[in-house]
């Protein structure tokens, strides 16, 4: 059963032979992904996981990118880094009010990027179901910045 799930995670049936770890990671994310939700991925490594999940479920993918990378009208949110400030953007017309969204990224460390993505999606009226991350670094307490948004991580350090 698990191998069949892994094989279905990407279009190429041979993928699992070449990158079993990648497919297993996506499959584990699939097992936790709520049904009937859009998928939002964070620039740039969230773009590796998000489209794979969106394709598997036949749902839309909503990119949250670094400032200045998206076309058309955008909304922006800033967050603090150890060494300064950074911003992410979301196209203002890609999410409808009350649309259910799951945010996907590779890492939850200090929580700045995920928190900014949540802020942007809430600005456009999205209903954020949860954040899915591959790795969470517990000692940095990034989950506190996400307030009441549930977080599911595959690996915790």
PDB file of N, CA and C in Angstrom, residues 5 10 41 70 75 118 144 155:
ATOM      1  N   UNK A   5       1.274   4.301  -2.906  1.00  0.00           N
ATOM      2  CA  UNK A   5       1.127   5.733  -2.625  1.00  0.00           C
ATOM      3  C   UNK A   5       2.350   6.498  -3.100  1.00  0.00           C
ATOM      4  N   UNK A  10       4.091  11.302  -8.007  1.00  0.00           N
ATOM      5  CA  UNK A  10       4.541  12.096  -9.148  1.00  0.00           C
ATOM      6  C   UNK A  10       4.157  11.376 -10.430  1.00  0.00           C
ATOM      7  N   UNK A  41       2.722  27.481  -1.552  1.00  0.00           N
ATOM      8  CA  UNK A  41       4.116  27.152  -1.272  1.00  0.00           C
ATOM      9  C   UNK A  41       4.950  28.405  -1.164  1.00  0.00           C
ATOM     10  N   UNK A  70       6.579  38.506  -8.627  1.00  0.00           N
ATOM     11  CA  UNK A  70       5.278  38.148  -9.183  1.00  0.00           C
ATOM     12  C   UNK A  70       4.731  39.238 -10.092  1.00  0.00           C
ATOM     13  N   UNK A  75       0.098  41.904  -2.929  1.00  0.00           N
ATOM     14  CA  UNK A  75       0.118  42.359  -1.546  1.00  0.00           C
ATOM     15  C   UNK A  75       1.445  41.925  -0.961  1.00  0.00           C
ATOM     16  N   UNK A 118       1.071  33.651   6.209  1.00  0.00           N
ATOM     17  CA  UNK A 118      -0.242  33.585   6.857  1.00  0.00           C
ATOM     18  C   UNK A 118      -0.905  34.959   6.856  1.00  0.00           C
ATOM     19  N   UNK A 144       5.440  29.804  17.681  1.00  0.00           N
ATOM     20  CA  UNK A 144       4.778  30.868  18.450  1.00  0.00           C
ATOM     21  C   UNK A 144       4.345  32.033  17.563  1.00  0.00           C
ATOM     22  N   UNK A 155       9.453  16.004  10.531  1.00  0.00           N
ATOM     23  CA  UNK A 155      10.628  15.774  11.361  1.00  0.00           C
ATOM     24  C   UNK A 155      10.784  16.953  12.304  1.00  0.00           C
TER      25      UNK A 155
END
